[in-house]
Short mmCIF file of C-alpha atoms and ligand atoms in Angstrom, two decimals:
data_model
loop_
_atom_site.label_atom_id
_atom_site.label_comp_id
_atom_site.label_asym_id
_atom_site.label_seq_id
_atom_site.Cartn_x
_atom_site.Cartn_y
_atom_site.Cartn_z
CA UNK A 100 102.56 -39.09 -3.96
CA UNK A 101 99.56 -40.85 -5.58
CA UNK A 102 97.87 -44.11 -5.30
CA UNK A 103 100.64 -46.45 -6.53
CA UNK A 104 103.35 -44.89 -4.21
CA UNK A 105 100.93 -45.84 -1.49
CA UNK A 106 100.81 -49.13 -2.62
CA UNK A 107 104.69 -49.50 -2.44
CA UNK A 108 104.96 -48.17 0.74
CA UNK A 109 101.95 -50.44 1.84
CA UNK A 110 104.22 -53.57 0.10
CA UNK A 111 107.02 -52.17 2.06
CA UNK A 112 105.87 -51.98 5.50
CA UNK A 113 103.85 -55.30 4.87
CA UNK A 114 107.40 -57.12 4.27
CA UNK A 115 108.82 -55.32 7.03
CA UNK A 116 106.63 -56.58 9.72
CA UNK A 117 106.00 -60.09 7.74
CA UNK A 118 103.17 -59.64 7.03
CA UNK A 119 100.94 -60.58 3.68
CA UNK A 120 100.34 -56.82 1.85
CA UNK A 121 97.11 -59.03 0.43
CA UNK A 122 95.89 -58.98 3.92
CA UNK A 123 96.01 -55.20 4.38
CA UNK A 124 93.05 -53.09 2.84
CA UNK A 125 93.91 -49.65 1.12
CA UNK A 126 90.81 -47.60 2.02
CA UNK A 127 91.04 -44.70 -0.48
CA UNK A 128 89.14 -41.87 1.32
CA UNK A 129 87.56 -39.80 -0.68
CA UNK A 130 85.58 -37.36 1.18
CA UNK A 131 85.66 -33.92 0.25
CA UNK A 132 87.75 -34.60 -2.72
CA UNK A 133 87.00 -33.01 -6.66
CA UNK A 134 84.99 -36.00 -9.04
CA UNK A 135 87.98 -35.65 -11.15
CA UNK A 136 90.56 -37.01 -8.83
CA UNK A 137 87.86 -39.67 -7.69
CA UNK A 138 87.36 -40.35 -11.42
CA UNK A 139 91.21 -40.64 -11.78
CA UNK A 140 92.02 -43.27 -9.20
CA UNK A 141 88.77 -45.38 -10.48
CA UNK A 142 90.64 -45.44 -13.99
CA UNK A 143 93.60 -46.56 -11.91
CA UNK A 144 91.56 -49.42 -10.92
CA UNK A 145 91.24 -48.89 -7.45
CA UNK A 146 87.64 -49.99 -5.97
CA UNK A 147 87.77 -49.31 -2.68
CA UNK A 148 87.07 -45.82 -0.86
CA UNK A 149 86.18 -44.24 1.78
CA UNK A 150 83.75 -41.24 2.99
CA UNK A 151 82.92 -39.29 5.96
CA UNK A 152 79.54 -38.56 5.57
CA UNK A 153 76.38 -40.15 4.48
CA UNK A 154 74.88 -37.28 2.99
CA UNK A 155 77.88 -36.28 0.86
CA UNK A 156 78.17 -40.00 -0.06
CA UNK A 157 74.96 -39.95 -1.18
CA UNK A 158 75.76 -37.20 -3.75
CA UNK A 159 78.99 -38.51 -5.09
CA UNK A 160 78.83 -42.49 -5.29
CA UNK A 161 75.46 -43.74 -7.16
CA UNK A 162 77.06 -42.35 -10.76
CA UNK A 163 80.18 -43.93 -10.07
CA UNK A 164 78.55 -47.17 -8.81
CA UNK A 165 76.63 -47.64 -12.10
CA UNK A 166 79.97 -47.09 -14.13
CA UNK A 167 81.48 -49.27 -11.76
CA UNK A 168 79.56 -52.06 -9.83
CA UNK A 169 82.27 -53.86 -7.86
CA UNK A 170 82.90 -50.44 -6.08
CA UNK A 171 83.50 -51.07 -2.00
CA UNK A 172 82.55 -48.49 0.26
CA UNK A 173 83.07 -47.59 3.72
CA UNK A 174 81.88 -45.29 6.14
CA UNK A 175 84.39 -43.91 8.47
CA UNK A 176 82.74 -40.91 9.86
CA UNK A 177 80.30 -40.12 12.43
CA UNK A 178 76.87 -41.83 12.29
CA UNK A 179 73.37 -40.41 13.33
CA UNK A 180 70.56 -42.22 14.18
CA UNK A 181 68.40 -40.87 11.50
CA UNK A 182 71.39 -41.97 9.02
CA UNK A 183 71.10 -44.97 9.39
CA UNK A 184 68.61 -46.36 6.50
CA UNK A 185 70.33 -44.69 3.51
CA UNK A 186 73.80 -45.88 5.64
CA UNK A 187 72.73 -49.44 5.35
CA UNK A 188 71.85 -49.14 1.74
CA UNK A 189 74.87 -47.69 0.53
CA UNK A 190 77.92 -48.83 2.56
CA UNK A 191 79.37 -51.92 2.55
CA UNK A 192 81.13 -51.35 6.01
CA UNK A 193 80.08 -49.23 8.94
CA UNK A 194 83.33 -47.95 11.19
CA UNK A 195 82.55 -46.14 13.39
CA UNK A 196 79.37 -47.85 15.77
CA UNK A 197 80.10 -46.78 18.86
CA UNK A 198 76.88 -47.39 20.73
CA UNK A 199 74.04 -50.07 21.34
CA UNK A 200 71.18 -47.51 19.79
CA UNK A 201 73.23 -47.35 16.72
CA UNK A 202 73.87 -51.20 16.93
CA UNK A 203 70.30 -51.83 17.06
CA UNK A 204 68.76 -49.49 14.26
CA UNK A 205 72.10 -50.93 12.17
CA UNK A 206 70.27 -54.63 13.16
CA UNK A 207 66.47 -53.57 12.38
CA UNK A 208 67.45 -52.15 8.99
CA UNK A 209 69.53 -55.61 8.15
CA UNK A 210 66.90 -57.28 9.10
CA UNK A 211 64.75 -55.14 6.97
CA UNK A 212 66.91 -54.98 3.89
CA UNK A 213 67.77 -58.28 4.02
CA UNK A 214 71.78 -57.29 3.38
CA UNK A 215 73.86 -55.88 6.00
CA UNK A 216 77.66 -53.32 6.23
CA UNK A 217 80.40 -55.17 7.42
CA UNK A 218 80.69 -53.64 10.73
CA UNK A 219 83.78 -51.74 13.16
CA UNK A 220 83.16 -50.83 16.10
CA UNK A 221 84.95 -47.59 16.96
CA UNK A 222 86.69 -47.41 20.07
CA UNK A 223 88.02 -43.69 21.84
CA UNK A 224 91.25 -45.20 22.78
CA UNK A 225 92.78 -41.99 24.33
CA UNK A 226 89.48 -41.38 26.77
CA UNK A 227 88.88 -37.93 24.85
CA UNK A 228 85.92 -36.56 26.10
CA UNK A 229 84.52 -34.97 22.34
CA UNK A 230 85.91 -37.40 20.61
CA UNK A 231 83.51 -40.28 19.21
CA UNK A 232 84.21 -44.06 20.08
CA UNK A 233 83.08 -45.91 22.49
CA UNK A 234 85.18 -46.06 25.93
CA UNK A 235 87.69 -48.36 26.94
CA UNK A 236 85.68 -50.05 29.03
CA UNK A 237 82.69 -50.32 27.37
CA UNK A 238 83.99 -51.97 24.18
CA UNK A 239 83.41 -55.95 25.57
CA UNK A 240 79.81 -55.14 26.31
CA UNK A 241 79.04 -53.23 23.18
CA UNK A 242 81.31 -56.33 21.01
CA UNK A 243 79.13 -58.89 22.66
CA UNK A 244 75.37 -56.78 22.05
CA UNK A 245 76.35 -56.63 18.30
CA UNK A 246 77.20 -60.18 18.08
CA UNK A 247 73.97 -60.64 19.75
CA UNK A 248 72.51 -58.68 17.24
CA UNK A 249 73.67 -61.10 14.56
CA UNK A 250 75.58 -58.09 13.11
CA UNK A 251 78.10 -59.07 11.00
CA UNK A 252 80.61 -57.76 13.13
CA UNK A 253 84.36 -57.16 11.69
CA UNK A 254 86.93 -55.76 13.88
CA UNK A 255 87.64 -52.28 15.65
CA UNK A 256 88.73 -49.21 14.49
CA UNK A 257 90.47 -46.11 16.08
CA UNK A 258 91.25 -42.53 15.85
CA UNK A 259 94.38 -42.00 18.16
CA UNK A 260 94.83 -38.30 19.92
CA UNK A 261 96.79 -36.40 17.20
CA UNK A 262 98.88 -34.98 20.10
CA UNK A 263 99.85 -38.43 20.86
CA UNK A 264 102.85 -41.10 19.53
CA UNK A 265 99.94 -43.46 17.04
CA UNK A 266 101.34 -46.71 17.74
CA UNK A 267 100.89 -46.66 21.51
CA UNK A 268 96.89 -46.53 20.61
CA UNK A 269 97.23 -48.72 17.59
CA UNK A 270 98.82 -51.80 20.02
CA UNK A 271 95.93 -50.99 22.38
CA UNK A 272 93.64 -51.46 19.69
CA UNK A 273 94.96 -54.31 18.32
CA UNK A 274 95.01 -55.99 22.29
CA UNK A 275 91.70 -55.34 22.64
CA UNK A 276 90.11 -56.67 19.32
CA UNK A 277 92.57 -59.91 19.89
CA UNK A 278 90.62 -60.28 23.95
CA UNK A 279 87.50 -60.09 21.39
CA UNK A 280 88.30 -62.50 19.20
CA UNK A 281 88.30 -59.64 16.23
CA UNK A 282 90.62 -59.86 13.22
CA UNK A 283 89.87 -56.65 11.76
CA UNK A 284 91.78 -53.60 12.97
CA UNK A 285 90.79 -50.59 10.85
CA UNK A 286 93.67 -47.83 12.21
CA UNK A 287 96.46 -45.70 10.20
CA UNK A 288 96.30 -42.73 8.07
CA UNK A 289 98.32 -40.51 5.90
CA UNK A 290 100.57 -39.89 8.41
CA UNK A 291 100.94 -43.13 10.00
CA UNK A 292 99.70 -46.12 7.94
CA UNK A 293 103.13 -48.23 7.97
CA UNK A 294 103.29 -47.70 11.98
CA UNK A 295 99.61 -49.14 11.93
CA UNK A 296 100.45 -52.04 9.49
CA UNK A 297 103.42 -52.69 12.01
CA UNK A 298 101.24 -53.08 15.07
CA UNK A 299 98.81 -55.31 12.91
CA UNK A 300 96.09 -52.74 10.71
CA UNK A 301 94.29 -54.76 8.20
CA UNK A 302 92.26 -51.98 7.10
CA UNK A 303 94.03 -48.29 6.50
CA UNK A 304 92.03 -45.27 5.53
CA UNK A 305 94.71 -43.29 3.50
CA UNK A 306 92.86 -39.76 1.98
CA UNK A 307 95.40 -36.75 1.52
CA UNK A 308 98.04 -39.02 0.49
CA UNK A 309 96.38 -40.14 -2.33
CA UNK A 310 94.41 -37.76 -3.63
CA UNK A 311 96.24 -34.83 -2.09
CA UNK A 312 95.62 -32.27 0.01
CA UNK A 313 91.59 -31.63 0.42
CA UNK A 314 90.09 -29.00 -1.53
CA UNK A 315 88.16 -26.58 1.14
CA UNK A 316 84.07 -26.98 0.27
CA UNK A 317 83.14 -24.08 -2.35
CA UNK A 318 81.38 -20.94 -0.43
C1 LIG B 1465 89.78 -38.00 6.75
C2 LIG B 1465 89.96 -39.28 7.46
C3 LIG B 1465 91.01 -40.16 7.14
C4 LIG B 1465 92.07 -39.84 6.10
O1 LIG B 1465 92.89 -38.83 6.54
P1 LIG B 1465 94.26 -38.46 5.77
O2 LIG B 1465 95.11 -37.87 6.82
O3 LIG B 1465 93.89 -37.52 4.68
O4 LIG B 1465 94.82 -39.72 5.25
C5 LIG B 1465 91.09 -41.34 7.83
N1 LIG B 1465 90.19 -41.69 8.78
C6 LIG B 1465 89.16 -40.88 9.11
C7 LIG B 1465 88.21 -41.32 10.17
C8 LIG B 1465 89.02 -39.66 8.47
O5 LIG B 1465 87.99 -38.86 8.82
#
């Protein structure tokens, strides 16, 4: 596997469910990953990536930002509170809000910075009580405060139970952003990207596939 045979499956499953493979973002998640592989997809000429945490973003991208300025990059893990700031400066999408205190620090740092994330909203579609999102049937109210907020607010993203066929939560996802008026659906991963791009993904977060299987964190 490796970044190009993502690609043609991407171009596959994009044909398959006529769809536009132009309209489907490749995510390259990063997180945890050695510099070398990073450095080796880069040279590829891939731009856009993903990362899990703030912190460990904060190590890894500035270097490669200066070697490469049209670098895109998303947050897709859990955010605290007291993330936020350095969040806002280096990301330029947010996917996983999931409440309105989040919403609102996201909106007072914009305002602040004068530049804001893209934003995703990230819903708990299988009602899993540890798992972050926002519920169900909270996801109008919390769509509506950002938009308030004059976030620049993109689409949804999920998570689906792993226990749990993807593409039942992926069509719920995709059903919910449409109620919303949303275009952006930010679901699939390694495992089930082409399912995802079938029920409508226009933003897949595709890590182990690419880069491999993730190197534990050195002791
Ligand atoms: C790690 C991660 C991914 C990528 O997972 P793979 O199975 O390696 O493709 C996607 N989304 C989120 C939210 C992740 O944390």
């Amino acid at each position: 596997m490796g970044l190009q045979d993502i690609k043609d499956r991407i171009n596959a499953a994009a044909e398959k469910a006529g769809r536009d493979p132009s309209a489907i973002t490749l995510i390259a998640v990063s997180k945890v990953q050695p510099l070398d592989r990073v450095g080796a997809v880069l040279d590829e000429g891939h731009r856009v990536f993903g990362e899990n945490r703030v912190q460990e973003a904060q190590g890894k991208w500035p270097d490669f930002k200066a070697r490469f300025p049209d670098i895109e990059l998303h947050l897709i893990g859990p955010l605290q509170s007291n993330k936020t700031r350095p969040a806002v400066e280096l990301f330029d999408a947010i996917h996983t809000v999931d409440r309105l205190k989040l919403a609102r620090r996201l909106a007072d740092h914009a305002q602040e910075l004068g530049k804001s994330p893209d934003i995703f909203v990230q819903v708990n579609t299988g009602d899993e009580t540890q798992k972050a999102g926002c519920a169900l049937s909270e996801v109008d109210t919390l769509v509506q405060a950002c938009r308030d907020l004059d976030l620049p607010l993109k689409g949804l993203m999920c998570i689906p139970p792993i226990d749990e066929e993807p593409s039942l939560h992926f069509a719920l996802l995709a059903k919910v952003a449409a109620r919303n008026g949303l275009e952006g659906l930010s679901m699939g991963m390694s495992g089930d990207f082409e399912s995802a791009i079938a029920q409508g993904a226009t933003h897949i977060r595709v890590g182990s596939a690419i880069f491999g299987e993730r190197v534990p964190a050195a002791q």
